Amino acid sequence: MNAMLQQSSDGGGVTGGLRLGDVAGLRTWWDFEPSEPSLRIRWKRWVACRFYRRPRPPSVAIKPAFARERWVAYFIFLPWGQLSEAHRFTLSRLRDEGCSVLVVCATSDASAVPEELHSYANALYWKGLGGYDFSAYTLALETIAEHSPHADVLLLNDSMFGPFHPVLPFLREARWDLTGFTGSALNENHLQSYAFIVRHVTGTRLSQLRAVFFSDHAFDGADQVIWVQELLMARVAYQSMSVGAYWYSDGTSIDDPCLRRPFELVDAGFPFMKKSLLGKMMRFQQPDRVRALLKAHGHPECQ
């Protein structure tokens, strides 16, 4: 099913003006249900919290946020201080769609944030290189709660190519208070954190999520971020708000939707594709097929 976002009022997988295409092995419009993590995951979580906590990275407001109904908060990791063509593609697509874009850029120093970002970003913040994407998400949520309370926000990191389809329909039609683009039962039921939506961001909502968006510390290792933040985010939110995902894998045939069904997802209206399919995860798909999709969407990475 070619599911570009269409206006429809009937049929499964439709709400308002957002139509989600079917993908074999995945469910659409999934209401989150907590599941029990294994003893191995619980042990890794305990070890991470006991031994791997680090100070929160510093941050500076370069171009402060202001009141908007909706934001897209895009985290860019730039240890060398240079934007890639993939970053420019993402930023251009968001700008051209009319999104209000809040960029959190991680560099070695605030002076290393590329001046070019001012032409893309409605709001711009620097943070230090530590803390992974969740420290950037924390900064974005705090900023919106303070300067644009009650706004909805789509949080996105730069591990993804795209968007190949408009993202504002996903933001407008989010059915839940915390919405993932994809959810997975891998390790435990969770929302994958490369991109997700939080509605009605306020200080109260942020306080309900502080168990994963820390006010005073962070983790500098990817594994610790996964065990303590990504896998726990939906479970923590579920205690006080509605939680769900646009597409979900229960693990019976697909562990990671973005790695196992990337082409089908894009055809179904999903806006993104993992960059790692041309890197450390290229064993999951044929790189030539990934490049062909990028070329079809005018992405410079295929050149």
Short mmCIF file of C-alpha atoms in Angstrom, two decimals:
data_model
loop_
_atom_site.label_atom_id
_atom_site.label_comp_id
_atom_site.label_asym_id
_atom_site.label_seq_id
_atom_site.Cartn_x
_atom_site.Cartn_y
_atom_site.Cartn_z
CA MET A 1 0.00 0.00 0.00
CA ASN A 2 1.45 3.33 -1.02
CA ALA A 3 0.49 5.42 1.97
CA MET A 4 1.51 8.94 1.45
CA LEU A 5 -0.46 10.97 3.96
CA GLN A 6 -3.99 11.30 2.66
CA GLN A 7 -7.30 12.69 3.75
CA SER A 8 -9.64 9.83 4.67
CA SER A 9 -12.52 9.19 7.00
CA ASP A 10 -12.84 5.42 6.77
CA GLY A 11 -10.81 2.26 6.99
CA GLY A 12 -8.34 0.90 9.50
CA GLY A 13 -5.17 2.81 10.20
CA VAL A 14 -6.80 6.21 9.77
CA THR A 15 -7.43 9.03 12.18
CA GLY A 16 -8.29 12.57 11.16
CA GLY A 17 -6.20 13.30 8.07
CA LEU A 18 -3.37 10.84 8.78
CA ARG A 19 -3.36 7.48 7.03
CA LEU A 20 -0.80 4.87 8.05
CA GLY A 21 0.03 2.15 5.55
CA ASP A 22 0.11 -1.48 6.58
CA VAL A 23 3.51 -3.13 6.97
CA ALA A 24 3.75 -6.92 7.23
CA GLY A 25 4.54 -7.94 10.80
CA LEU A 26 3.69 -4.56 12.33
CA ARG A 27 0.58 -3.15 13.99
CA THR A 28 -0.62 0.42 13.48
CA TRP A 29 -2.04 2.78 16.11
CA TRP A 30 -0.67 0.72 19.01
CA ASP A 31 -1.69 1.57 22.58
CA PHE A 32 1.34 1.00 24.81
CA GLU A 33 1.16 -1.83 27.32
CA PRO A 34 3.96 -2.28 29.87
CA SER A 35 5.83 -5.57 29.78
CA GLU A 36 8.24 -7.06 32.28
CA PRO A 37 11.94 -6.68 31.50
CA SER A 38 14.23 -9.63 32.05
CA LEU A 39 16.53 -9.94 35.04
CA ARG A 40 19.41 -9.18 32.65
CA ILE A 41 17.89 -5.82 31.71
CA ARG A 42 17.14 -5.02 35.35
CA TRP A 43 20.76 -5.80 36.26
CA LYS A 44 22.15 -3.64 33.44
CA ARG A 45 19.86 -0.80 34.54
CA TRP A 46 21.05 -1.06 38.14
CA VAL A 47 24.72 -1.13 37.11
CA ALA A 48 24.25 1.90 34.85
CA CYS A 49 22.58 3.95 37.58
CA ARG A 50 25.13 2.89 40.18
CA PHE A 51 28.37 3.40 38.23
CA TYR A 52 27.82 5.41 35.04
CA ARG A 53 26.06 8.61 36.02
CA ARG A 54 27.86 11.73 34.79
CA PRO A 55 27.31 15.46 35.24
CA ARG A 56 24.82 16.94 32.85
CA PRO A 57 26.53 18.62 29.86
CA PRO A 58 26.64 22.43 29.82
CA SER A 59 24.32 24.36 27.54
CA VAL A 60 23.82 27.90 26.20
CA ALA A 61 20.86 29.60 24.53
CA ILE A 62 22.13 31.12 21.28
CA LYS A 63 18.73 31.99 19.80
CA PRO A 64 16.07 31.58 22.52
CA ALA A 65 12.76 29.84 21.92
CA PHE A 66 9.43 31.67 22.02
CA ALA A 67 5.73 30.84 22.06
CA ARG A 68 4.58 28.53 19.28
CA GLU A 69 1.77 25.98 18.99
CA ARG A 70 4.13 23.26 17.76
CA TRP A 71 7.88 22.70 17.61
CA VAL A 72 10.21 20.20 15.98
CA ALA A 73 13.29 19.86 18.18
CA TYR A 74 16.21 18.46 16.16
CA PHE A 75 19.38 17.26 17.91
CA ILE A 76 22.57 17.51 15.85
CA PHE A 77 25.83 15.95 17.07
CA LEU A 78 28.82 17.79 15.56
CA PRO A 79 32.10 16.81 17.24
CA TRP A 80 33.98 18.40 14.31
CA GLY A 81 31.69 21.44 14.07
CA GLN A 82 30.59 20.80 10.45
CA LEU A 83 27.12 20.11 9.09
CA SER A 84 26.73 17.20 6.68
CA GLU A 85 24.58 17.20 3.56
CA ALA A 86 22.22 14.86 5.41
CA HIS A 87 21.78 17.50 8.15
CA ARG A 88 21.06 20.15 5.53
CA PHE A 89 18.51 17.90 3.84
CA THR A 90 16.66 17.35 7.13
CA LEU A 91 16.75 21.02 8.08
CA SER A 92 15.63 22.15 4.63
CA ARG A 93 12.70 19.73 4.60
CA LEU A 94 11.57 20.85 8.04
CA ARG A 95 11.91 24.54 7.13
CA ASP A 96 10.14 24.14 3.80
CA GLU A 97 7.25 22.30 5.47
CA GLY A 98 6.74 25.32 7.72
CA CYS A 99 7.87 23.72 10.98
CA SER A 100 9.06 25.84 13.87
CA VAL A 101 12.49 24.27 14.36
CA LEU A 102 14.42 24.24 17.62
CA VAL A 103 17.96 22.96 17.05
CA VAL A 104 20.10 21.60 19.86
CA CYS A 105 23.64 21.37 18.53
CA ALA A 106 26.39 19.50 20.39
CA THR A 107 29.92 20.71 19.71
CA SER A 108 33.13 21.00 21.71
CA ASP A 109 32.35 24.64 22.49
CA ALA A 110 29.50 27.06 21.86
CA SER A 111 31.72 29.05 19.51
CA ALA A 112 31.93 25.97 17.23
CA VAL A 113 28.19 25.91 16.44
CA PRO A 114 27.96 26.53 12.67
CA GLU A 115 26.69 30.00 11.78
CA GLU A 116 24.74 28.35 8.97
CA LEU A 117 22.29 26.93 11.50
CA HIS A 118 20.79 30.39 12.04
CA SER A 119 19.21 30.22 8.59
CA TYR A 120 17.39 27.00 9.45
CA ALA A 121 16.59 27.29 13.15
CA ASN A 122 13.86 29.39 14.75
CA ALA A 123 15.53 28.64 18.08
CA LEU A 124 19.11 27.45 18.60
CA TYR A 125 20.84 25.99 21.63
CA TRP A 126 24.32 24.66 22.22
CA LYS A 127 25.14 21.77 24.51
CA GLY A 128 28.35 19.94 25.31
CA LEU A 129 29.27 16.69 23.59
CA GLY A 130 28.34 14.40 26.50
CA GLY A 131 24.96 13.05 27.45
CA TYR A 132 23.76 11.58 24.14
CA ASP A 133 20.42 12.51 22.63
CA PHE A 134 18.45 12.32 25.87
CA SER A 135 20.38 15.25 27.31
CA ALA A 136 19.43 17.24 24.20
CA TYR A 137 15.82 16.14 24.50
CA THR A 138 15.86 17.21 28.14
CA LEU A 139 17.14 20.66 27.21
CA ALA A 140 14.50 21.02 24.50
CA LEU A 141 11.64 19.97 26.78
CA GLU A 142 12.80 22.32 29.54
CA THR A 143 13.10 25.17 27.05
CA ILE A 144 9.62 24.63 25.60
CA ALA A 145 8.05 24.22 29.04
CA GLU A 146 9.52 27.59 30.01
CA HIS A 147 9.19 29.65 26.82
CA SER A 148 6.36 27.94 24.91
CA PRO A 149 4.19 26.17 27.49
CA HIS A 150 1.44 23.87 26.22
CA ALA A 151 3.14 23.46 22.85
CA ASP A 152 3.39 20.05 21.19
CA VAL A 153 6.89 18.95 20.22
CA LEU A 154 8.39 16.35 17.93
CA LEU A 155 11.85 15.41 19.18
CA LEU A 156 14.24 13.99 16.58
CA ASN A 157 17.91 13.04 16.55
CA ASP A 158 20.29 12.98 13.61
CA SER A 159 20.58 9.20 13.39
CA MET A 160 17.90 9.24 10.66
CA PHE A 161 17.75 10.19 6.99
CA GLY A 162 14.70 12.23 6.01
CA PRO A 163 12.04 13.31 6.41
CA PHE A 164 10.75 11.81 3.16
CA HIS A 165 7.13 12.64 3.99
CA PRO A 166 5.69 15.62 5.90
CA VAL A 167 6.02 15.40 9.69
CA LEU A 168 3.42 17.99 10.70
CA PRO A 169 0.50 15.58 10.12
CA PHE A 170 2.08 13.21 12.62
CA LEU A 171 2.48 16.05 15.10
CA ARG A 172 -1.07 17.33 14.63
CA GLU A 173 -2.73 13.91 14.72
CA ALA A 174 -0.81 12.42 17.66
CA ARG A 175 -3.40 10.35 19.49
CA TRP A 176 -1.46 10.03 22.71
CA ASP A 177 0.33 12.37 25.13
CA LEU A 178 3.57 10.50 24.33
CA THR A 179 3.68 9.14 20.79
CA GLY A 180 6.40 7.09 19.16
CA PHE A 181 6.76 6.65 15.43
CA THR A 182 7.71 3.04 16.08
CA GLY A 183 7.41 0.83 19.13
CA SER A 184 9.08 -2.51 19.75
CA ALA A 185 8.92 -5.42 22.18
CA LEU A 186 12.68 -5.94 21.93
CA ASN A 187 13.98 -6.20 25.53
CA GLU A 188 10.63 -4.84 26.74
CA ASN A 189 7.76 -2.88 25.21
CA HIS A 190 9.08 0.59 24.46
CA LEU A 191 9.05 3.49 22.03
CA GLN A 192 12.11 3.86 19.84
CA SER A 193 13.65 7.21 20.70
CA TYR A 194 15.13 8.45 17.41
CA ALA A 195 11.88 10.46 17.09
CA PHE A 196 8.81 10.84 19.30
CA ILE A 197 6.14 13.41 20.17
CA VAL A 198 5.20 14.94 23.50
CA ARG A 199 1.94 16.88 23.63
CA HIS A 200 1.14 19.88 25.83
CA VAL A 201 4.61 20.37 27.25
CA THR A 202 4.50 22.16 30.60
CA GLY A 203 6.50 22.08 33.78
CA THR A 204 4.03 19.56 35.17
CA ARG A 205 4.35 17.27 32.18
CA LEU A 206 8.13 17.49 32.36
CA SER A 207 8.06 16.63 36.07
CA GLN A 208 6.11 13.48 35.19
CA LEU A 209 8.96 12.44 32.90
CA ARG A 210 11.92 13.38 35.10
CA ALA A 211 12.70 9.73 35.82
CA VAL A 212 14.16 9.58 32.29
CA PHE A 213 14.82 13.26 31.45
CA PHE A 214 17.18 14.06 34.30
CA SER A 215 17.59 17.54 35.71
CA ASP A 216 21.11 17.06 37.10
CA HIS A 217 22.90 14.15 35.44
CA ALA A 218 23.28 12.21 32.20
CA PHE A 219 24.91 9.11 30.72
CA ASP A 220 27.79 9.18 28.26
CA GLY A 221 27.42 5.59 27.02
CA ALA A 222 24.91 4.42 24.43
CA ASP A 223 24.11 1.24 26.34
CA GLN A 224 23.34 3.13 29.53
CA VAL A 225 21.06 5.55 27.66
CA ILE A 226 19.19 2.58 26.19
CA TRP A 227 18.77 0.68 29.47
CA VAL A 228 17.90 3.62 31.71
CA GLN A 229 16.21 6.11 29.40
CA GLU A 230 14.95 4.79 26.06
CA LEU A 231 13.55 1.49 27.34
CA LEU A 232 11.99 3.15 30.40
CA MET A 233 10.50 6.26 28.78
CA ALA A 234 7.13 4.79 27.82
CA ARG A 235 6.78 2.89 31.10
CA VAL A 236 7.43 6.09 33.11
CA ALA A 237 5.03 8.15 30.98
CA TYR A 238 2.32 5.48 31.21
CA GLN A 239 1.92 6.20 34.92
CA SER A 240 0.42 9.64 34.22
CA MET A 241 -0.44 9.98 30.52
CA SER A 242 -1.52 8.13 27.40
CA VAL A 243 1.22 6.42 25.40
CA GLY A 244 1.32 4.73 22.00
CA ALA A 245 3.05 4.36 18.64
CA TYR A 246 2.12 4.68 14.99
CA TRP A 247 3.73 1.32 14.12
CA TYR A 248 4.62 -1.50 16.54
CA SER A 249 6.43 -4.83 16.42
CA ASP A 250 5.49 -7.43 19.03
CA GLY A 251 8.72 -9.31 18.35
CA THR A 252 7.16 -12.46 16.90
CA SER A 253 8.69 -11.86 13.47
CA ILE A 254 10.40 -8.44 13.63
CA ASP A 255 12.66 -7.18 16.40
CA ASP A 256 13.52 -3.68 15.10
CA PRO A 257 11.02 -2.21 12.58
CA CYS A 258 13.45 0.41 11.29
CA LEU A 259 16.13 -2.16 10.47
CA ARG A 260 13.93 -4.99 9.23
CA ARG A 261 11.24 -3.08 7.28
CA PRO A 262 12.78 0.27 6.24
CA PHE A 263 11.50 0.35 2.65
CA GLU A 264 8.04 -0.87 3.53
CA LEU A 265 7.79 1.73 6.28
CA VAL A 266 8.72 4.61 3.99
CA ASP A 267 6.20 3.36 1.44
CA ALA A 268 3.63 3.27 4.27
CA GLY A 269 4.16 6.97 5.03
CA PHE A 270 6.91 6.70 7.66
CA PRO A 271 9.15 9.78 7.24
CA PHE A 272 12.59 8.41 8.12
CA MET A 273 15.28 5.79 7.49
CA LYS A 274 18.21 4.86 9.72
CA LYS A 275 21.58 6.22 8.61
CA SER A 276 23.20 3.13 10.10
CA LEU A 277 21.82 1.08 7.18
CA LEU A 278 24.75 2.60 5.28
CA GLY A 279 27.08 2.05 8.23
CA LYS A 280 27.30 -0.33 11.15
CA MET A 281 23.88 -1.89 10.44
CA MET A 282 24.29 -2.37 6.68
CA ARG A 283 24.13 -6.16 7.16
CA PHE A 284 20.36 -5.81 7.63
CA GLN A 285 19.65 -4.44 4.11
CA GLN A 286 21.33 -4.12 0.73
CA PRO A 287 23.17 -0.74 0.68
CA ASP A 288 22.39 -0.29 -3.01
CA ARG A 289 18.69 -0.51 -2.25
CA VAL A 290 19.06 2.08 0.53
CA ARG A 291 20.88 4.43 -1.85
CA ALA A 292 18.20 3.90 -4.49
CA LEU A 293 15.52 5.03 -2.06
CA LEU A 294 17.58 8.07 -1.10
CA LYS A 295 18.06 8.93 -4.75
CA ALA A 296 14.33 8.61 -5.42
CA HIS A 297 13.72 11.21 -2.72
CA GLY A 298 16.45 13.58 -3.92
CA HIS A 299 18.73 12.93 -0.96
CA PRO A 300 22.38 14.00 -1.45
CA GLU A 301 23.76 11.01 0.47
CA CYS A 302 23.31 8.82 -2.61
CA GLN A 303 25.54 11.03 -4.79
#
